[in-house]
Amino acid sequence: MEAEFWHGKWEREEIAFHLAQANPLLTQYLESLQLATGARVFLPLCGKSLDIHWLRQGGYRLVGIDLSEIAIRALFDELQLQPVITQHAGLLQFSAAGIDMFVGDFFSLDAALLGTVDAVYDRAALVALPPAMRTAYSQHLQALSHQAAQLLITYEYEQTLADGPPFAVLASEVQQHYAQHYQLSHLTRVAVAGGIKGKAPATESVWLLQPHK
């Protein structure tokens, strides 16, 4: 998916993917990660998700990345935080107490700049990418996070009935990307109300990815 696609979405405020509340699947299943208060959670391709607000209220430290500076500036406005902005090669970093957000290409972020993370929460990253990009994404994510545990949300539907994003990511593909380094647990599957874009009946799955010991 070209960067211009996402920049255009934010510029035109075509952000139906932005939920009006914290994702119920996050609030229900975050405890499966068994995180200590103050743990640092990485949210790739996070936008200005209200999941960030909910996690911050729970006492977690947060780090994320998104292509859109509009989204990240809006996030800090909504959090009523005044960030310190730092320029890195190809990236901007917005930082305030307990929260670091990067603006730029996910593949330009390296592990040293990201810093240590205790877990990854991927609600809108893997499913936002077309098939040709997902292997590179999953490999880079594992390298960035040093294979930290993940809570991953995916969609399953007949891809020919609706255009992504969000794209359909079947269980077999989750296995393909992550089974080598993680024990995968399929925590739940729920129906998506209205399907995908009103065109395709769909289900939403929650996966727990725990690194092999």
mmCIF file of C-alpha atoms in Angstrom:
data_model
loop_
_atom_site.group_PDB
_atom_site.id
_atom_site.type_symbol
_atom_site.label_atom_id
_atom_site.label_comp_id
_atom_site.label_asym_id
_atom_site.label_seq_id
_atom_site.Cartn_x
_atom_site.Cartn_y
_atom_site.Cartn_z
ATOM 1 C CA MET A 1 0.000 0.000 0.000
ATOM 2 C CA GLU A 2 1.528 3.287 -1.103
ATOM 3 C CA ALA A 3 2.188 5.966 1.515
ATOM 4 C CA GLU A 4 0.101 8.429 -0.503
ATOM 5 C CA PHE A 5 -2.964 6.236 0.064
ATOM 6 C CA TRP A 6 -2.760 6.679 3.854
ATOM 7 C CA HIS A 7 -1.746 10.334 3.713
ATOM 8 C CA GLY A 8 -4.814 10.952 1.557
ATOM 9 C CA LYS A 9 -7.076 9.132 3.990
ATOM 10 C CA TRP A 10 -5.986 11.358 6.879
ATOM 11 C CA GLU A 11 -6.008 14.552 4.829
ATOM 12 C CA ARG A 12 -9.585 13.850 3.677
ATOM 13 C CA GLU A 13 -10.563 12.545 7.148
ATOM 14 C CA GLU A 14 -11.608 9.236 5.597
ATOM 15 C CA ILE A 15 -10.847 7.374 8.806
ATOM 16 C CA ALA A 16 -13.687 4.915 9.250
ATOM 17 C CA PHE A 17 -11.003 2.527 10.532
ATOM 18 C CA HIS A 18 -10.614 4.825 13.570
ATOM 19 C CA LEU A 19 -12.867 3.350 16.264
ATOM 20 C CA ALA A 20 -14.856 5.641 18.536
ATOM 21 C CA GLN A 21 -13.779 3.665 21.619
ATOM 22 C CA ALA A 22 -11.013 1.367 22.732
ATOM 23 C CA ASN A 23 -11.237 -1.946 20.913
ATOM 24 C CA PRO A 24 -13.302 -4.356 23.053
ATOM 25 C CA LEU A 25 -11.014 -7.204 22.001
ATOM 26 C CA LEU A 26 -8.055 -5.310 23.461
ATOM 27 C CA THR A 27 -9.801 -4.537 26.733
ATOM 28 C CA GLN A 28 -10.930 -8.155 27.062
ATOM 29 C CA TYR A 29 -7.726 -9.947 26.068
ATOM 30 C CA LEU A 30 -4.819 -7.676 27.022
ATOM 31 C CA GLU A 31 -4.465 -9.589 30.294
ATOM 32 C CA SER A 32 -3.406 -12.656 28.295
ATOM 33 C CA LEU A 33 -0.039 -10.922 27.786
ATOM 34 C CA GLN A 34 0.468 -10.895 31.581
ATOM 35 C CA LEU A 35 2.155 -7.496 31.519
ATOM 36 C CA ALA A 36 3.356 -5.710 34.602
ATOM 37 C CA THR A 37 2.150 -2.178 35.239
ATOM 38 C CA GLY A 38 4.536 0.161 33.472
ATOM 39 C CA ALA A 39 5.378 -2.330 30.720
ATOM 40 C CA ARG A 40 6.244 -0.725 27.374
ATOM 41 C CA VAL A 41 3.898 -1.683 24.526
ATOM 42 C CA PHE A 42 4.611 -1.129 20.821
ATOM 43 C CA LEU A 43 1.711 -0.255 18.490
ATOM 44 C CA PRO A 44 2.749 -0.375 14.814
ATOM 45 C CA LEU A 45 0.732 1.730 12.330
ATOM 46 C CA CYS A 46 -1.327 3.028 15.236
ATOM 47 C CA GLY A 47 -2.836 6.296 13.958
ATOM 48 C CA LYS A 48 -4.511 8.145 16.810
ATOM 49 C CA SER A 49 -6.259 5.056 18.136
ATOM 50 C CA LEU A 50 -8.241 5.351 21.344
ATOM 51 C CA ASP A 51 -6.546 2.098 22.303
ATOM 52 C CA ILE A 52 -3.570 4.328 23.131
ATOM 53 C CA HIS A 53 -5.676 6.352 25.582
ATOM 54 C CA TRP A 54 -6.971 3.191 27.241
ATOM 55 C CA LEU A 55 -3.529 1.616 27.564
ATOM 56 C CA ARG A 56 -2.061 4.832 28.959
ATOM 57 C CA GLN A 57 -4.834 5.037 31.560
ATOM 58 C CA GLY A 58 -3.908 1.481 32.536
ATOM 59 C CA GLY A 59 -0.410 2.579 33.460
ATOM 60 C CA TYR A 60 1.455 1.255 30.434
ATOM 61 C CA ARG A 61 4.238 3.070 28.623
ATOM 62 C CA LEU A 62 3.609 3.303 24.898
ATOM 63 C CA VAL A 63 5.551 3.580 21.679
ATOM 64 C CA GLY A 64 4.095 3.596 18.186
ATOM 65 C CA ILE A 65 4.673 4.569 14.591
ATOM 66 C CA ASP A 66 2.437 5.881 11.838
ATOM 67 C CA LEU A 67 2.964 7.417 8.422
ATOM 68 C CA SER A 68 0.669 10.348 9.152
ATOM 69 C CA GLU A 69 1.909 13.377 11.048
ATOM 70 C CA ILE A 70 -1.707 14.578 11.076
ATOM 71 C CA ALA A 71 -2.693 11.497 13.084
ATOM 72 C CA ILE A 72 0.139 11.761 15.595
ATOM 73 C CA ARG A 73 -0.336 15.491 16.182
ATOM 74 C CA ALA A 74 -4.065 14.862 16.700
ATOM 75 C CA LEU A 75 -3.246 12.088 19.168
ATOM 76 C CA PHE A 76 -1.151 14.373 21.369
ATOM 77 C CA ASP A 77 -3.796 17.106 21.151
ATOM 78 C CA GLU A 78 -6.454 14.662 22.309
ATOM 79 C CA LEU A 79 -4.198 13.427 25.114
ATOM 80 C CA GLN A 80 -3.613 17.084 26.067
ATOM 81 C CA LEU A 81 0.130 16.546 25.968
ATOM 82 C CA GLN A 82 2.781 18.876 24.581
ATOM 83 C CA PRO A 83 5.360 16.623 22.916
ATOM 84 C CA VAL A 84 9.055 17.196 22.430
ATOM 85 C CA ILE A 85 9.716 16.658 18.716
ATOM 86 C CA THR A 86 13.033 15.198 17.571
ATOM 87 C CA GLN A 87 14.253 14.712 14.008
ATOM 88 C CA HIS A 88 15.873 11.412 13.058
ATOM 89 C CA ALA A 89 16.924 10.156 9.634
ATOM 90 C CA GLY A 90 13.591 9.856 7.834
ATOM 91 C CA LEU A 91 11.549 9.939 11.032
ATOM 92 C CA LEU A 92 10.082 12.400 13.512
ATOM 93 C CA GLN A 93 9.775 11.410 17.160
ATOM 94 C CA PHE A 94 7.037 12.914 19.346
ATOM 95 C CA SER A 95 7.701 12.292 23.044
ATOM 96 C CA ALA A 96 5.968 13.106 26.321
ATOM 97 C CA ALA A 97 5.777 11.394 29.703
ATOM 98 C CA GLY A 98 5.497 7.659 29.080
ATOM 99 C CA ILE A 99 4.758 7.902 25.362
ATOM 100 C CA ASP A 100 6.898 7.988 22.215
ATOM 101 C CA MET A 101 5.371 8.183 18.756
ATOM 102 C CA PHE A 102 7.307 8.079 15.488
ATOM 103 C CA VAL A 103 6.122 9.547 12.197
ATOM 104 C CA GLY A 104 7.408 7.967 9.016
ATOM 105 C CA ASP A 105 7.968 4.685 7.225
ATOM 106 C CA PHE A 106 7.739 1.643 9.497
ATOM 107 C CA PHE A 107 10.705 0.097 7.680
ATOM 108 C CA SER A 108 12.871 3.115 8.558
ATOM 109 C CA LEU A 109 12.510 2.409 12.276
ATOM 110 C CA ASP A 110 15.307 0.340 13.804
ATOM 111 C CA ALA A 111 15.546 -1.496 17.101
ATOM 112 C CA ALA A 112 18.017 0.951 18.632
ATOM 113 C CA LEU A 113 15.708 3.908 18.021
ATOM 114 C CA LEU A 114 12.599 2.016 19.111
ATOM 115 C CA GLY A 115 14.166 0.895 22.365
ATOM 116 C CA THR A 116 13.134 -2.058 24.503
ATOM 117 C CA VAL A 117 9.506 -3.147 24.338
ATOM 118 C CA ASP A 118 7.740 -5.726 26.475
ATOM 119 C CA ALA A 119 4.932 -6.531 24.043
ATOM 120 C CA VAL A 120 3.410 -5.665 20.675
ATOM 121 C CA TYR A 121 -0.248 -4.870 20.082
ATOM 122 C CA ASP A 122 -1.074 -5.174 16.380
ATOM 123 C CA ARG A 123 -4.674 -4.276 15.643
ATOM 124 C CA ALA A 124 -4.314 -2.377 12.404
ATOM 125 C CA ALA A 125 -0.897 -3.074 10.903
ATOM 126 C CA LEU A 126 -0.732 -6.594 9.455
ATOM 127 C CA VAL A 127 -4.315 -6.307 8.151
ATOM 128 C CA ALA A 128 -3.587 -2.888 6.624
ATOM 129 C CA LEU A 129 -0.946 -4.263 4.285
ATOM 130 C CA PRO A 130 -1.437 -6.097 0.975
ATOM 131 C CA PRO A 131 -0.091 -9.659 0.719
ATOM 132 C CA ALA A 132 3.134 -8.641 -1.008
ATOM 133 C CA MET A 133 4.194 -6.535 2.007
ATOM 134 C CA ARG A 134 3.174 -8.752 4.902
ATOM 135 C CA THR A 135 6.188 -11.062 5.048
ATOM 136 C CA ALA A 136 8.623 -8.137 5.123
ATOM 137 C CA TYR A 137 6.447 -6.439 7.743
ATOM 138 C CA SER A 138 6.265 -9.433 10.060
ATOM 139 C CA GLN A 139 10.004 -10.071 9.796
ATOM 140 C CA HIS A 140 10.871 -6.435 10.507
ATOM 141 C CA LEU A 141 8.442 -6.328 13.436
ATOM 142 C CA GLN A 142 10.053 -9.366 15.018
ATOM 143 C CA ALA A 143 13.521 -7.874 14.582
ATOM 144 C CA LEU A 144 12.437 -4.502 15.991
ATOM 145 C CA SER A 145 10.785 -5.985 19.056
ATOM 146 C CA HIS A 146 13.343 -8.759 19.623
ATOM 147 C CA GLN A 147 10.421 -11.159 19.248
ATOM 148 C CA ALA A 148 8.424 -9.706 22.104
ATOM 149 C CA ALA A 149 5.058 -11.289 22.840
ATOM 150 C CA GLN A 150 2.191 -10.043 20.676
ATOM 151 C CA LEU A 151 -1.532 -9.558 20.811
ATOM 152 C CA LEU A 152 -2.582 -9.691 17.148
ATOM 153 C CA ILE A 153 -6.008 -9.002 15.636
ATOM 154 C CA THR A 154 -6.884 -10.259 12.152
ATOM 155 C CA TYR A 155 -9.890 -10.484 9.842
ATOM 156 C CA GLU A 156 -11.122 -13.425 7.809
ATOM 157 C CA TYR A 157 -13.471 -12.946 4.854
ATOM 158 C CA GLU A 158 -13.723 -13.695 1.148
ATOM 159 C CA GLN A 159 -11.230 -11.208 -0.286
ATOM 160 C CA THR A 160 -12.917 -11.124 -3.702
ATOM 161 C CA LEU A 161 -16.048 -9.607 -2.150
ATOM 162 C CA ALA A 162 -14.405 -6.438 -0.807
ATOM 163 C CA ASP A 163 -11.218 -4.475 -1.290
ATOM 164 C CA GLY A 164 -8.838 -4.051 1.618
ATOM 165 C CA PRO A 165 -7.738 -2.566 3.822
ATOM 166 C CA PRO A 166 -8.459 -4.204 6.131
ATOM 167 C CA PHE A 167 -7.300 -7.260 4.241
ATOM 168 C CA ALA A 168 -8.217 -10.831 5.030
ATOM 169 C CA VAL A 169 -5.416 -12.666 6.851
ATOM 170 C CA LEU A 170 -6.208 -16.348 7.290
ATOM 171 C CA ALA A 171 -5.006 -18.528 10.145
ATOM 172 C CA SER A 172 -2.636 -20.329 7.784
ATOM 173 C CA GLU A 173 -0.928 -17.034 6.991
ATOM 174 C CA VAL A 174 -0.553 -16.119 10.661
ATOM 175 C CA GLN A 175 1.149 -19.481 11.098
ATOM 176 C CA GLN A 176 3.369 -18.808 8.088
ATOM 177 C CA HIS A 177 4.591 -15.478 9.446
ATOM 178 C CA TYR A 178 5.007 -16.308 13.109
ATOM 179 C CA ALA A 179 5.046 -20.036 13.948
ATOM 180 C CA GLN A 180 8.828 -20.350 13.596
ATOM 181 C CA HIS A 181 9.495 -18.095 16.582
ATOM 182 C CA TYR A 182 6.215 -18.073 18.526
ATOM 183 C CA GLN A 183 3.726 -20.363 20.143
ATOM 184 C CA LEU A 184 0.392 -19.246 18.690
ATOM 185 C CA SER A 185 -2.870 -19.340 20.640
ATOM 186 C CA HIS A 186 -6.137 -18.474 18.894
ATOM 187 C CA LEU A 187 -8.029 -16.762 21.718
ATOM 188 C CA THR A 188 -11.346 -15.979 20.041
ATOM 189 C CA ARG A 189 -13.202 -15.415 16.791
ATOM 190 C CA VAL A 190 -16.179 -13.045 16.625
ATOM 191 C CA ALA A 191 -18.480 -11.914 13.830
ATOM 192 C CA VAL A 192 -17.879 -8.427 12.420
ATOM 193 C CA ALA A 193 -21.141 -6.461 12.582
ATOM 194 C CA GLY A 194 -22.068 -5.397 9.062
ATOM 195 C CA GLY A 195 -19.152 -7.307 7.596
ATOM 196 C CA ILE A 196 -16.317 -5.590 5.740
ATOM 197 C CA LYS A 197 -17.534 -2.357 4.117
ATOM 198 C CA GLY A 198 -21.027 -3.805 4.066
ATOM 199 C CA LYS A 199 -19.961 -6.215 1.317
ATOM 200 C CA ALA A 200 -18.359 -9.279 2.851
ATOM 201 C CA PRO A 201 -19.396 -11.267 5.926
ATOM 202 C CA ALA A 202 -16.345 -11.433 8.165
ATOM 203 C CA THR A 203 -14.952 -12.621 11.442
ATOM 204 C CA GLU A 204 -12.319 -10.992 13.635
ATOM 205 C CA SER A 205 -9.755 -13.111 15.465
ATOM 206 C CA VAL A 206 -7.482 -12.465 18.419
ATOM 207 C CA TRP A 207 -4.122 -14.243 18.535
ATOM 208 C CA LEU A 208 -1.654 -14.466 21.391
ATOM 209 C CA LEU A 209 1.911 -14.900 20.182
ATOM 210 C CA GLN A 210 4.353 -16.028 22.854
ATOM 211 C CA PRO A 211 8.031 -16.464 21.948
ATOM 212 C CA HIS A 212 9.388 -19.986 22.097
ATOM 213 C CA LYS A 213 11.527 -20.557 25.164
#
